[in-house]
GROMACS .gro file of C-alpha atoms in nm:
model
  188
    1MET     CA    1  -6.251  -4.512  -0.734
    2SER     CA    2  -5.907  -4.613  -0.624
    3SER     CA    3  -5.654  -4.837  -0.782
    4HIS     CA    4  -5.411  -5.059  -0.601
    5HIS     CA    5  -5.086  -5.160  -0.759
    6ILE     CA    6  -4.894  -5.463  -0.648
    7VAL     CA    7  -4.529  -5.436  -0.742
    8LYS     CA    8  -4.292  -5.727  -0.697
    9GLU     CA    9  -3.973  -5.635  -0.517
   10LYS     CA   10  -3.700  -5.514  -0.755
   11GLN     CA   11  -3.946  -5.507  -1.050
   12GLU     CA   12  -3.915  -5.128  -1.063
   13PRO     CA   13  -3.580  -4.952  -1.094
   14ALA     CA   14  -3.425  -4.852  -0.764
   15LEU     CA   15  -3.388  -4.476  -0.713
   16TYR     CA   16  -3.059  -4.332  -0.588
   17ILE     CA   17  -3.058  -3.965  -0.494
   18HIS     CA   18  -2.696  -3.855  -0.509
   19GLN     CA   19  -2.770  -3.481  -0.517
   20LEU     CA   20  -3.123  -3.347  -0.550
   21GLY     CA   21  -3.020  -2.993  -0.646
   22ASP     CA   22  -3.300  -2.819  -0.840
   23PHE     CA   23  -3.464  -3.144  -0.951
   24SER     CA   24  -3.837  -3.099  -1.012
   25GLU     CA   25  -4.065  -3.233  -0.738
   26GLU     CA   26  -4.309  -3.336  -1.013
   27TYR     CA   27  -4.047  -3.558  -1.183
   28LEU     CA   28  -3.938  -3.689  -0.844
   29GLY     CA   29  -4.299  -3.786  -0.774
   30GLN     CA   30  -4.314  -3.972  -1.106
   31LEU     CA   31  -3.996  -4.166  -1.024
   32LEU     CA   32  -4.139  -4.256  -0.681
   33GLU     CA   33  -4.484  -4.351  -0.814
   34TRP     CA   34  -4.429  -4.728  -0.799
   35SER     CA   35  -4.249  -4.722  -0.461
   36PRO     CA   36  -3.897  -4.815  -0.570
   37THR     CA   37  -3.619  -4.891  -0.325
   38LEU     CA   38  -3.507  -4.539  -0.228
   39ILE     CA   39  -3.135  -4.496  -0.164
   40VAL     CA   40  -3.020  -4.155  -0.048
   41ASN     CA   41  -2.671  -4.013  -0.012
   42ALA     CA   42  -2.620  -3.920   0.354
   43THR     CA   43  -2.564  -3.556   0.252
   44GLU     CA   44  -2.922  -3.544   0.116
   45TYR     CA   45  -3.097  -3.744   0.391
   46GLU     CA   46  -3.237  -3.454   0.596
   47LYS     CA   47  -3.374  -3.281   0.286
   48ILE     CA   48  -3.541  -3.601   0.163
   49ILE     CA   49  -3.711  -3.689   0.492
   50SER     CA   50  -3.826  -3.326   0.526
   51MET     CA   51  -4.022  -3.394   0.205
   52GLY     CA   52  -4.205  -3.675   0.385
   53LEU     CA   53  -4.034  -3.958   0.196
   54LYS     CA   54  -3.952  -4.301   0.337
   55VAL     CA   55  -3.584  -4.377   0.284
   56ASP     CA   56  -3.487  -4.744   0.250
   57ILE     CA   57  -3.108  -4.710   0.245
   58VAL     CA   58  -2.864  -4.432   0.342
   59LEU     CA   59  -2.526  -4.428   0.169
   60ASN     CA   60  -2.209  -4.352   0.366
   61PRO     CA   61  -2.365  -4.200   0.679
   62VAL     CA   62  -2.131  -4.016   0.913
   63GLU     CA   63  -2.393  -3.980   1.184
   64ASN     CA   64  -2.533  -4.240   1.421
   65PRO     CA   65  -2.766  -4.474   1.224
   66ALA     CA   66  -3.005  -4.471   1.521
   67ILE     CA   67  -3.129  -4.128   1.409
   68PHE     CA   68  -3.258  -4.265   1.077
   69GLN     CA   69  -3.615  -4.368   1.008
   70GLU     CA   70  -3.723  -4.709   1.131
   71ASN     CA   71  -3.610  -5.001   0.909
   72THR     CA   72  -3.361  -4.783   0.720
   73LYS     CA   73  -3.047  -4.971   0.623
   74THR     CA   74  -2.706  -4.819   0.564
   75ILE     CA   75  -2.436  -4.908   0.316
   76VAL     CA   76  -2.080  -4.789   0.342
   77GLY     CA   77  -1.813  -4.817   0.081
   78PRO     CA   78  -1.470  -4.690   0.004
   79GLY     CA   79  -1.411  -4.443  -0.275
   80ASP     CA   80  -1.677  -4.315  -0.510
   81ASP     CA   81  -2.040  -4.306  -0.393
   82TYR     CA   82  -2.170  -4.409  -0.737
   83ASN     CA   83  -1.949  -4.720  -0.738
   84THR     CA   84  -2.065  -4.817  -0.387
   85VAL     CA   85  -2.435  -4.786  -0.479
   86LEU     CA   86  -2.403  -4.960  -0.816
   87ASN     CA   87  -2.197  -5.248  -0.674
   88TYR     CA   88  -2.457  -5.292  -0.399
   89LEU     CA   89  -2.750  -5.292  -0.645
   90ILE     CA   90  -2.579  -5.539  -0.877
   91ALA     CA   91  -2.494  -5.770  -0.586
   92GLU     CA   92  -2.858  -5.751  -0.474
   93LYS     CA   93  -2.973  -5.839  -0.830
   94TYR     CA   94  -3.151  -5.512  -0.914
   95PRO     CA   95  -3.199  -5.495  -1.292
   96ALA     CA   96  -3.215  -5.115  -1.312
   97VAL     CA   97  -3.158  -4.788  -1.129
   98ASN     CA   98  -3.260  -4.427  -1.176
   99ILE     CA   99  -3.005  -4.181  -1.040
  100ILE     CA  100  -3.064  -3.815  -0.958
  101GLY     CA  101  -2.756  -3.595  -0.959
  102THR     CA  102  -2.652  -3.243  -1.050
  103GLU     CA  103  -2.405  -3.354  -1.318
  104SER     CA  104  -2.464  -3.577  -1.618
  105LYS     CA  105  -2.173  -3.815  -1.570
  106LEU     CA  106  -2.308  -4.137  -1.719
  107ALA     CA  107  -1.996  -4.173  -1.938
  108ASP     CA  108  -1.794  -4.200  -1.613
  109LEU     CA  109  -2.007  -4.502  -1.518
  110SER     CA  110  -1.952  -4.688  -1.847
  111TYR     CA  111  -1.817  -4.995  -1.662
  112TYR     CA  112  -2.168  -5.052  -1.520
  113ILE     CA  113  -2.370  -5.004  -1.840
  114PRO     CA  114  -2.359  -5.376  -1.939
  115LEU     CA  115  -2.433  -5.482  -1.579
  116ILE     CA  116  -2.740  -5.274  -1.485
  117ASP     CA  117  -2.981  -5.045  -1.670
  118LEU     CA  118  -2.886  -4.690  -1.571
  119VAL     CA  119  -3.079  -4.369  -1.624
  120LEU     CA  120  -2.920  -4.051  -1.491
  121PHE     CA  121  -3.141  -3.750  -1.424
  122THR     CA  122  -3.034  -3.391  -1.367
  123ALA     CA  123  -3.264  -3.091  -1.331
  124THR     CA  124  -3.264  -3.047  -1.710
  125ARG     CA  125  -3.178  -3.383  -1.870
  126LYS     CA  126  -3.240  -3.756  -1.869
  127THR     CA  127  -2.936  -3.955  -1.993
  128TYR     CA  128  -2.922  -4.325  -2.077
  129ALA     CA  129  -2.743  -4.578  -2.294
  130ILE     CA  130  -2.911  -4.733  -2.597
  131THR     CA  131  -2.815  -5.025  -2.819
  132SER     CA  132  -2.819  -5.020  -3.197
  133GLY     CA  133  -3.169  -5.051  -3.338
  134PHE     CA  134  -3.323  -4.846  -3.054
  135LYS     CA  135  -3.647  -4.696  -3.187
  136VAL     CA  136  -3.883  -4.457  -3.009
  137TRP     CA  137  -4.177  -4.236  -3.108
  138ARG     CA  138  -4.112  -3.866  -3.040
  139PRO     CA  139  -4.307  -3.550  -3.124
  140GLN     CA  140  -4.163  -3.297  -3.369
  141GLY     CA  141  -3.922  -3.054  -3.205
  142SER     CA  142  -3.812  -3.293  -2.929
  143ILE     CA  143  -3.445  -3.240  -2.843
  144TYR     CA  144  -3.178  -3.503  -2.793
  145TYR     CA  145  -2.820  -3.444  -2.685
  146ILE     CA  146  -2.579  -3.700  -2.827
  147GLU     CA  147  -2.208  -3.704  -2.760
  148VAL     CA  148  -2.077  -3.748  -3.113
  149ASN     CA  149  -1.774  -3.966  -3.046
  150ALA     CA  150  -1.863  -4.248  -3.284
  151TYR     CA  151  -2.036  -4.286  -3.618
  152PHE     CA  152  -2.409  -4.345  -3.599
  153GLU     CA  153  -2.705  -4.323  -3.836
  154THR     CA  154  -3.049  -4.206  -3.741
  155SER     CA  155  -3.385  -4.145  -3.901
  156ASN     CA  156  -3.610  -3.843  -3.840
  157LEU     CA  157  -3.340  -3.649  -3.655
  158ARG     CA  158  -3.124  -3.355  -3.763
  159GLN     CA  159  -2.821  -3.203  -3.600
  160ILE     CA  160  -2.880  -2.844  -3.489
  161GLU     CA  161  -2.532  -2.780  -3.354
  162GLY     CA  162  -2.266  -2.971  -3.163
  163GLU     CA  163  -2.438  -3.236  -2.951
  164GLU     CA  164  -2.792  -3.100  -3.002
  165PHE     CA  165  -3.030  -3.286  -3.233
  166GLU     CA  166  -3.397  -3.218  -3.311
  167VAL     CA  167  -3.678  -3.453  -3.416
  168ILE     CA  168  -3.790  -3.346  -3.766
  169ASN     CA  169  -4.148  -3.485  -3.771
  170ASP     CA  170  -4.384  -3.656  -3.528
  171GLY     CA  171  -4.291  -4.022  -3.550
  172PHE     CA  172  -4.027  -4.279  -3.481
  173VAL     CA  173  -3.660  -4.199  -3.434
  174GLU     CA  174  -3.421  -4.490  -3.485
  175PHE     CA  175  -3.052  -4.516  -3.405
  176ILE     CA  176  -2.811  -4.750  -3.586
  177PHE     CA  177  -2.442  -4.779  -3.492
  178ASN     CA  178  -2.160  -5.032  -3.446
  179ASN     CA  179  -2.054  -4.953  -3.088
  180ALA     CA  180  -2.182  -5.152  -2.790
  181TYR     CA  181  -2.400  -4.857  -2.689
  182LEU     CA  182  -2.460  -4.487  -2.748
  183LEU     CA  183  -2.528  -4.233  -2.471
  184ILE     CA  184  -2.819  -4.002  -2.541
  185SER     CA  185  -2.988  -3.733  -2.333
  186GLU     CA  186  -3.337  -3.591  -2.353
  187LYS     CA  187  -3.435  -3.246  -2.239
  188LEU     CA  188  -3.673  -3.263  -1.941
   0.00000   0.00000   0.00000
């Protein structure tokens, strides 16, 4: 028995691979499951196509675009690669993007948080912004990393040390705070 999924264009978050590093192929497969628009930094292009993936867009290529897969577009921008990709996605009306990188630098992208839903993945963490009232069910022992730079209240969560927090019991965890958003990370 097979299932066929019809996904409207831009319904799923785009996927931008900035640096693949040691990112798990299993997690990569999960992010690619619904065939998102796949944007790849030119430095990662060869590695990605060697995995048998179809690349939709290559960012800042230095080589001749004729060597890319058929129907692959290119985007070129000055300055920071993240800014170029995010400005492109916003202009094209994408509501969300998943980004794979080797560093968790979502705080550096704070300008974009109100403009597009961002989730940043590294080999060990998933980082995203939440708004006050965010509530999610988590099993006991789940770990969150929260940059404690503003006052926030939470239920069912205790601070272990520094930025590391642990879910006390199976159940909902809720975050209440006065800032526009709070950056949290989950251990993968």
